Amino acid sequence: MAKEKVKDRSVAKPGVSGKKGWQARVWGFVSSKEFLSGAIIFVFFSGALLSMFINPQFHQVGLYEGDVALKDVFAPYDFVYSWGVDQAKTDDIKRDAARAVPYVFVKDLSAEEKTFAGLKGFFSTVEKEKALDIPMTEKIRSIRDISVDDLTERDIRNLLEFQETDTLARGALSVAEKVFQAGYSSAEDLEDARKAGFSRIVIKDERTGTETERPVEKLITKEELVSVVENQVDLLFPGERRIRQPMVTVIESKLVPNITGDKGRTTKRIDAAIAAVKPVPKESEVRKNEIIVAKGQRITAQDMAQLKHISGFLRQGTTLGSFIGSVIFFFLIGLLAFAYLSFSREKNFFKDVKNTAIVVLNMSIALVLAEMVLRSPQPSYFMPLAFMGMIITLLVGVNVGFLSLMLMSVFLSVISGGNVEVMFVLFAAGTVGIYSIRDCRRRSDILRAGLFVGIAKLVAIVSVGLMNNLEAEIFIRDGFWGMASGAFSAFLVMGLLPVFEYLFKVPTNITLLELSDLNHPLLKKLSIEAPGTYHHSILVGNLAEAACDAVGANSLLARVGAYYHDIGKIPKAEYFSENEMGAPSRHDKLLPSMSALIISNHVKEGVEMAKKHKLQRNIVDLIGQHHGNSLIAYFYKKALEKSSDKSQLKEANFRYPGPRPQTRESAIILLADSVEASCRALEEPTSAGIRMLVKKIINNKFIDGQLDECDLTLKGIEKIASSFERVLIGIYHTRLNYPSSPTEKETANGKRSDANKRGRSKSDKENRPQ
């Protein structure tokens, strides 16, 4: 017990549990699939960024200042270049910069202190005289002798008779403070600023180092001082008319200018503003086909200024700005990709490390091949980017393939010298390749897609050549290189696709077609050892294929998955009703819980058998999800009937292990499996009965939550139900009753009698799960 208490105290020690929790959260994030996918993408972007600065097209070695041109260089298009200094524009900017400088005034702190001291001294004298027990005339005389000359006896009397002299003093100081804040200048300094053409001034406080800018008109001079003080006194003492005039007189007499103009500082600021103006370069126009550098001419700095506008002639060099720009470029590309994936059906893309690795590896191969082409004498159009989009489309999906193609087209156009035409040609041909191969089911489809890519490149190159008025010989030659690139892309897909399928265990339509061969060892074994299940699987495959076509899911994957979904029944085939072949049910002698265990175990057995035979992960997932966690209702109800204590009976023990369907294909197989099994139990499968049964089963699965984790919509479910009804009505269509002989009638009556006797047992058999 003592040890337990010590242990409890150690667990409760402050900081320890928090630290462990923090470490666990960090480790959980680092070990997450999203982090690993992000790390893979970061490594690729880093490598791509490096490739930009070592690529000869991005930093092309060309002509330099001082070289002798070995051939004529013509302008391929109209452009404007900057060279020399436009003196007139530069002088205008300098004048504007000088006018923008405000006239400098400096605060005179001693003047402010003198004013405040004078006001305090005056009102201190008034307060002292008020306290003396002498006649009023003597008090007035004493104040007048030491104070403001302009004060009359009546003004002084009014000040002495005012009850709160401190209030008068504070008010006077407040008015002075506001005047100083606005700026009280001598008329001469203000006139100097106005004559020099300044419309704004700046007041510098050398004590705090702050500067306050304002229009010249806002400064206060001697002429405006009285009216400003009167307004402030009226605001402070609105009901005291008797002290208004004496207060204005006292404050006005004590105020002195607190700012003085500083011509020296103003001149320095003007000179600094003019010096900061950069010379405006003179712009000159170059027309298309105008000669820039003639053969044998030595290249000057002005020539280099023109050559900057022609891609591939000037070494740009690696600078901090170009590096930062490249980082921003990749950040925006990543942001674009993240936004596209978030708003498409591929929002869980980063949770699948395998898909991320496939995409990044293909993009890396495309980048290496592009580097090789750019270093070769072949045109940039020969880059076989289309292969990347086609492989990613086959292995991951159309959305991700299209996004990868778009991003790589932009990137390759950048490293090829910012050539927009290259981006257009690569993107157009790659899009055609993706569209052509999206439903590829045969190897020959890849060759056909390569042909379409080549034709698309040829058309795109010809269109670019015609728009740029190039000679036909040039763009036709490049067009044939584009067609060769399409063939090259097809061969790359045929060579690399099996490698990716093997490395990442991802089935393509080609692989799925191979698995659909009914001579596959597992299907062969299923047909021999569980013929009823085999026939059921074929029908489920037909139903699933039709439903997937209706909602746009992968119909081939669903059909092949349906073929294999019940292979787990092979070890105990005789325990499933479709394989009983008229024999007594093996479950009659078993407890309902044991029967439910045997029935549900076929899902686990199927997954293990699929892994043992190295079926693709998608097929394994379909097998594991084809029942979800549905309730084995027949045996659960049977257990309820036999149980004396129903509270001890757990429904979870009578459910399939799951998980629930995660994809549309697995959800459709779940529904098709249930619908097909139930339709075989119908005594009279009429069209109305089939429709009612289909809707009932799908509704039950929906209510049970089996479709909650897949992306089927209500509209999609309705389409699935319609496709099921169409296929099932075709299978169980009503046949004509042909006339029979008397002997056949007697035989039929005898069989009908036997069937009635077995009706109840047959009903039980049909209601059992299959």
PDB file of N, CA and C in Angstrom, residues 210-264:
ATOM      1  N   THR A 210      11.145  63.755 -31.012  1.00  0.00           N
ATOM      2  CA  THR A 210       9.966  63.576 -31.860  1.00  0.00           C
ATOM      3  C   THR A 210       9.789  64.770 -32.785  1.00  0.00           C
ATOM      4  N   GLU A 211       9.064  64.509 -33.874  1.00  0.00           N
ATOM      5  CA  GLU A 211       8.764  65.548 -34.835  1.00  0.00           C
ATOM      6  C   GLU A 211       7.274  65.530 -35.141  1.00  0.00           C
ATOM      7  N   THR A 212       6.691  66.734 -35.255  1.00  0.00           N
ATOM      8  CA  THR A 212       5.271  66.861 -35.555  1.00  0.00           C
ATOM      9  C   THR A 212       5.114  67.714 -36.805  1.00  0.00           C
ATOM     10  N   GLU A 213       4.453  67.142 -37.812  1.00  0.00           N
ATOM     11  CA  GLU A 213       4.283  67.860 -39.079  1.00  0.00           C
ATOM     12  C   GLU A 213       2.873  68.413 -39.163  1.00  0.00           C
ATOM     13  N   ARG A 214       2.773  69.630 -39.722  1.00  0.00           N
ATOM     14  CA  ARG A 214       1.473  70.260 -39.886  1.00  0.00           C
ATOM     15  C   ARG A 214       1.542  71.353 -40.940  1.00  0.00           C
ATOM     16  N   PRO A 215       0.381  71.790 -41.449  1.00  0.00           N
ATOM     17  CA  PRO A 215       0.384  72.876 -42.433  1.00  0.00           C
ATOM     18  C   PRO A 215       0.862  74.190 -41.828  1.00  0.00           C
ATOM     19  N   VAL A 216       1.391  75.055 -42.687  1.00  0.00           N
ATOM     20  CA  VAL A 216       1.887  76.348 -42.211  1.00  0.00           C
ATOM     21  C   VAL A 216       0.750  77.156 -41.589  1.00  0.00           C
ATOM     22  N   GLU A 217      -0.459  77.052 -42.156  1.00  0.00           N
ATOM     23  CA  GLU A 217      -1.579  77.854 -41.682  1.00  0.00           C
ATOM     24  C   GLU A 217      -1.973  77.552 -40.246  1.00  0.00           C
ATOM     25  N   LYS A 218      -1.539  76.391 -39.719  1.00  0.00           N
ATOM     26  CA  LYS A 218      -1.925  76.011 -38.360  1.00  0.00           C
ATOM     27  C   LYS A 218      -1.065  76.665 -37.287  1.00  0.00           C
ATOM     28  N   LEU A 219       0.058  77.299 -37.696  1.00  0.00           N
ATOM     29  CA  LEU A 219       0.917  77.954 -36.705  1.00  0.00           C
ATOM     30  C   LEU A 219       0.238  79.215 -36.171  1.00  0.00           C
ATOM     31  N   ILE A 220       0.568  79.553 -34.928  1.00  0.00           N
ATOM     32  CA  ILE A 220       0.004  80.735 -34.263  1.00  0.00           C
ATOM     33  C   ILE A 220       1.058  81.825 -34.231  1.00  0.00           C
ATOM     34  N   THR A 221       0.654  83.027 -34.651  1.00  0.00           N
ATOM     35  CA  THR A 221       1.544  84.194 -34.562  1.00  0.00           C
ATOM     36  C   THR A 221       0.921  85.208 -33.607  1.00  0.00           C
ATOM     37  N   LYS A 222       1.606  86.338 -33.454  1.00  0.00           N
ATOM     38  CA  LYS A 222       1.132  87.369 -32.530  1.00  0.00           C
ATOM     39  C   LYS A 222      -0.263  87.851 -32.906  1.00  0.00           C
ATOM     40  N   GLU A 223      -0.531  87.925 -34.198  1.00  0.00           N
ATOM     41  CA  GLU A 223      -1.820  88.430 -34.661  1.00  0.00           C
ATOM     42  C   GLU A 223      -2.977  87.493 -34.252  1.00  0.00           C
ATOM     43  N   GLU A 224      -2.732  86.188 -34.326  1.00  0.00           N
ATOM     44  CA  GLU A 224      -3.814  85.246 -34.000  1.00  0.00           C
ATOM     45  C   GLU A 224      -3.859  84.884 -32.533  1.00  0.00           C
ATOM     46  N   LEU A 225      -2.848  85.307 -31.753  1.00  0.00           N
ATOM     47  CA  LEU A 225      -2.716  84.826 -30.381  1.00  0.00           C
ATOM     48  C   LEU A 225      -3.921  85.203 -29.522  1.00  0.00           C
ATOM     49  N   VAL A 226      -4.361  86.485 -29.597  1.00  0.00           N
ATOM     50  CA  VAL A 226      -5.430  86.961 -28.711  1.00  0.00           C
ATOM     51  C   VAL A 226      -6.721  86.169 -28.954  1.00  0.00           C
ATOM     52  N   SER A 227      -7.063  85.979 -30.235  1.00  0.00           N
ATOM     53  CA  SER A 227      -8.304  85.257 -30.525  1.00  0.00           C
ATOM     54  C   SER A 227      -8.212  83.799 -30.075  1.00  0.00           C
ATOM     55  N   VAL A 228      -7.038  83.183 -30.225  1.00  0.00           N
ATOM     56  CA  VAL A 228      -6.871  81.802 -29.779  1.00  0.00           C
ATOM     57  C   VAL A 228      -7.027  81.706 -28.269  1.00  0.00           C
ATOM     58  N   VAL A 229      -6.399  82.638 -27.549  1.00  0.00           N
ATOM     59  CA  VAL A 229      -6.483  82.614 -26.082  1.00  0.00           C
ATOM     60  C   VAL A 229      -7.909  82.868 -25.628  1.00  0.00           C
ATOM     61  N   GLU A 230      -8.592  83.831 -26.281  1.00  0.00           N
ATOM     62  CA  GLU A 230      -9.985  84.121 -25.906  1.00  0.00           C
ATOM     63  C   GLU A 230     -10.859  82.872 -26.060  1.00  0.00           C
ATOM     64  N   ASN A 231     -10.681  82.171 -27.153  1.00  0.00           N
ATOM     65  CA  ASN A 231     -11.494  80.964 -27.380  1.00  0.00           C
ATOM     66  C   ASN A 231     -11.237  79.914 -26.306  1.00  0.00           C
ATOM     67  N   GLN A 232      -9.989  79.734 -25.936  1.00  0.00           N
ATOM     68  CA  GLN A 232      -9.661  78.738 -24.932  1.00  0.00           C
ATOM     69  C   GLN A 232     -10.194  79.132 -23.554  1.00  0.00           C
ATOM     70  N   VAL A 233     -10.107  80.445 -23.221  1.00  0.00           N
ATOM     71  CA  VAL A 233     -10.615  80.914 -21.921  1.00  0.00           C
ATOM     72  C   VAL A 233     -12.132  80.741 -21.871  1.00  0.00           C
ATOM     73  N   ASP A 234     -12.811  81.045 -22.961  1.00  0.00           N
ATOM     74  CA  ASP A 234     -14.273  80.855 -23.009  1.00  0.00           C
ATOM     75  C   ASP A 234     -14.642  79.397 -22.761  1.00  0.00           C
ATOM     76  N   LEU A 235     -13.831  78.478 -23.303  1.00  0.00           N
ATOM     77  CA  LEU A 235     -14.126  77.059 -23.098  1.00  0.00           C
ATOM     78  C   LEU A 235     -13.900  76.638 -21.649  1.00  0.00           C
ATOM     79  N   LEU A 236     -12.879  77.244 -20.986  1.00  0.00           N
ATOM     80  CA  LEU A 236     -12.556  76.853 -19.608  1.00  0.00           C
ATOM     81  C   LEU A 236     -13.475  77.527 -18.598  1.00  0.00           C
ATOM     82  N   PHE A 237     -13.865  78.783 -18.858  1.00  0.00           N
ATOM     83  CA  PHE A 237     -14.697  79.535 -17.905  1.00  0.00           C
ATOM     84  C   PHE A 237     -15.907  80.111 -18.644  1.00  0.00           C
ATOM     85  N   PRO A 238     -16.819  79.226 -19.056  1.00  0.00           N
ATOM     86  CA  PRO A 238     -17.931  79.705 -19.888  1.00  0.00           C
ATOM     87  C   PRO A 238     -18.886  80.662 -19.162  1.00  0.00           C
ATOM     88  N   GLY A 239     -19.020  80.553 -17.862  1.00  0.00           N
ATOM     89  CA  GLY A 239     -19.991  81.409 -17.157  1.00  0.00           C
ATOM     90  C   GLY A 239     -19.361  82.559 -16.393  1.00  0.00           C
ATOM     91  N   GLU A 240     -18.077  82.751 -16.516  1.00  0.00           N
ATOM     92  CA  GLU A 240     -17.366  83.770 -15.727  1.00  0.00           C
ATOM     93  C   GLU A 240     -16.954  84.926 -16.646  1.00  0.00           C
ATOM     94  N   ARG A 241     -17.867  85.794 -16.998  1.00  0.00           N
ATOM     95  CA  ARG A 241     -17.566  86.896 -17.921  1.00  0.00           C
ATOM     96  C   ARG A 241     -16.644  87.923 -17.276  1.00  0.00           C
ATOM     97  N   ARG A 242     -16.690  88.039 -15.944  1.00  0.00           N
ATOM     98  CA  ARG A 242     -15.894  89.068 -15.270  1.00  0.00           C
ATOM     99  C   ARG A 242     -14.397  88.780 -15.361  1.00  0.00           C
ATOM    100  N   ILE A 243     -14.031  87.492 -15.378  1.00  0.00           N
ATOM    101  CA  ILE A 243     -12.583  87.186 -15.377  1.00  0.00           C
ATOM    102  C   ILE A 243     -12.080  86.902 -16.783  1.00  0.00           C
ATOM    103  N   ARG A 244     -12.971  86.952 -17.793  1.00  0.00           N
ATOM    104  CA  ARG A 244     -12.552  86.603 -19.154  1.00  0.00           C
ATOM    105  C   ARG A 244     -11.456  87.537 -19.639  1.00  0.00           C
ATOM    106  N   GLN A 245     -11.701  88.841 -19.589  1.00  0.00           N
ATOM    107  CA  GLN A 245     -10.727  89.787 -20.113  1.00  0.00           C
ATOM    108  C   GLN A 245      -9.430  89.789 -19.320  1.00  0.00           C
ATOM    109  N   PRO A 246      -9.482  89.812 -17.962  1.00  0.00           N
ATOM    110  CA  PRO A 246      -8.209  89.776 -17.235  1.00  0.00           C
ATOM    111  C   PRO A 246      -7.398  88.507 -17.496  1.00  0.00           C
ATOM    112  N   MET A 247      -8.050  87.372 -17.631  1.00  0.00           N
ATOM    113  CA  MET A 247      -7.322  86.122 -17.916  1.00  0.00           C
ATOM    114  C   MET A 247      -6.651  86.200 -19.285  1.00  0.00           C
ATOM    115  N   VAL A 248      -7.371  86.692 -20.298  1.00  0.00           N
ATOM    116  CA  VAL A 248      -6.788  86.810 -21.645  1.00  0.00           C
ATOM    117  C   VAL A 248      -5.596  87.748 -21.601  1.00  0.00           C
ATOM    118  N   THR A 249      -5.738  88.862 -20.868  1.00  0.00           N
ATOM    119  CA  THR A 249      -4.649  89.842 -20.803  1.00  0.00           C
ATOM    120  C   THR A 249      -3.409  89.244 -20.133  1.00  0.00           C
ATOM    121  N   VAL A 250      -3.618  88.540 -19.021  1.00  0.00           N
ATOM    122  CA  VAL A 250      -2.481  87.955 -18.295  1.00  0.00           C
ATOM    123  C   VAL A 250      -1.781  86.890 -19.157  1.00  0.00           C
ATOM    124  N   ILE A 251      -2.560  85.973 -19.740  1.00  0.00           N
ATOM    125  CA  ILE A 251      -1.967  84.871 -20.520  1.00  0.00           C
ATOM    126  C   ILE A 251      -1.240  85.417 -21.739  1.00  0.00           C
ATOM    127  N   GLU A 252      -1.878  86.374 -22.440  1.00  0.00           N
ATOM    128  CA  GLU A 252      -1.278  86.935 -23.655  1.00  0.00           C
ATOM    129  C   GLU A 252       0.010  87.661 -23.349  1.00  0.00           C
ATOM    130  N   SER A 253       0.070  88.299 -22.194  1.00  0.00           N
ATOM    131  CA  SER A 253       1.276  89.057 -21.842  1.00  0.00           C
ATOM    132  C   SER A 253       2.440  88.151 -21.469  1.00  0.00           C
ATOM    133  N   LYS A 254       2.137  86.996 -20.930  1.00  0.00           N
ATOM    134  CA  LYS A 254       3.201  86.082 -20.504  1.00  0.00           C
ATOM    135  C   LYS A 254       3.709  85.166 -21.629  1.00  0.00           C
ATOM    136  N   LEU A 255       2.873  84.928 -22.676  1.00  0.00           N
ATOM    137  CA  LEU A 255       3.263  84.002 -23.755  1.00  0.00           C
ATOM    138  C   LEU A 255       4.341  84.615 -24.640  1.00  0.00           C
ATOM    139  N   VAL A 256       5.322  83.794 -24.972  1.00  0.00           N
ATOM    140  CA  VAL A 256       6.373  84.178 -25.922  1.00  0.00           C
ATOM    141  C   VAL A 256       6.501  83.044 -26.951  1.00  0.00           C
ATOM    142  N   PRO A 257       6.956  83.302 -28.163  1.00  0.00           N
ATOM    143  CA  PRO A 257       7.090  82.246 -29.186  1.00  0.00           C
ATOM    144  C   PRO A 257       7.938  81.074 -28.676  1.00  0.00           C
ATOM    145  N   ASN A 258       7.414  79.840 -28.898  1.00  0.00           N
ATOM    146  CA  ASN A 258       8.131  78.637 -28.414  1.00  0.00           C
ATOM    147  C   ASN A 258       8.784  77.843 -29.545  1.00  0.00           C
ATOM    148  N   ILE A 259       8.623  78.291 -30.817  1.00  0.00           N
ATOM    149  CA  ILE A 259       9.315  77.623 -31.929  1.00  0.00           C
ATOM    150  C   ILE A 259      10.015  78.665 -32.775  1.00  0.00           C
ATOM    151  N   THR A 260      11.163  78.275 -33.285  1.00  0.00           N
ATOM    152  CA  THR A 260      11.951  79.171 -34.143  1.00  0.00           C
ATOM    153  C   THR A 260      12.351  78.429 -35.402  1.00  0.00           C
ATOM    154  N   GLY A 261      12.318  79.097 -36.536  1.00  0.00           N
ATOM    155  CA  GLY A 261      12.684  78.483 -37.805  1.00  0.00           C
ATOM    156  C   GLY A 261      14.182  78.199 -37.869  1.00  0.00           C
ATOM    157  N   ASP A 262      14.512  77.025 -38.456  1.00  0.00           N
ATOM    158  CA  ASP A 262      15.918  76.611 -38.587  1.00  0.00           C
ATOM    159  C   ASP A 262      16.223  76.423 -40.072  1.00  0.00           C
ATOM    160  N   LYS A 263      16.759  77.455 -40.707  1.00  0.00           N
ATOM    161  CA  LYS A 263      17.047  77.399 -42.141  1.00  0.00           C
ATOM    162  C   LYS A 263      18.139  76.370 -42.445  1.00  0.00           C
ATOM    163  N   GLY A 264      19.106  76.239 -41.549  1.00  0.00           N
ATOM    164  CA  GLY A 264      20.204  75.303 -41.799  1.00  0.00           C
ATOM    165  C   GLY A 264      19.713  73.857 -41.884  1.00  0.00           C
TER     166      GLY A 264
END
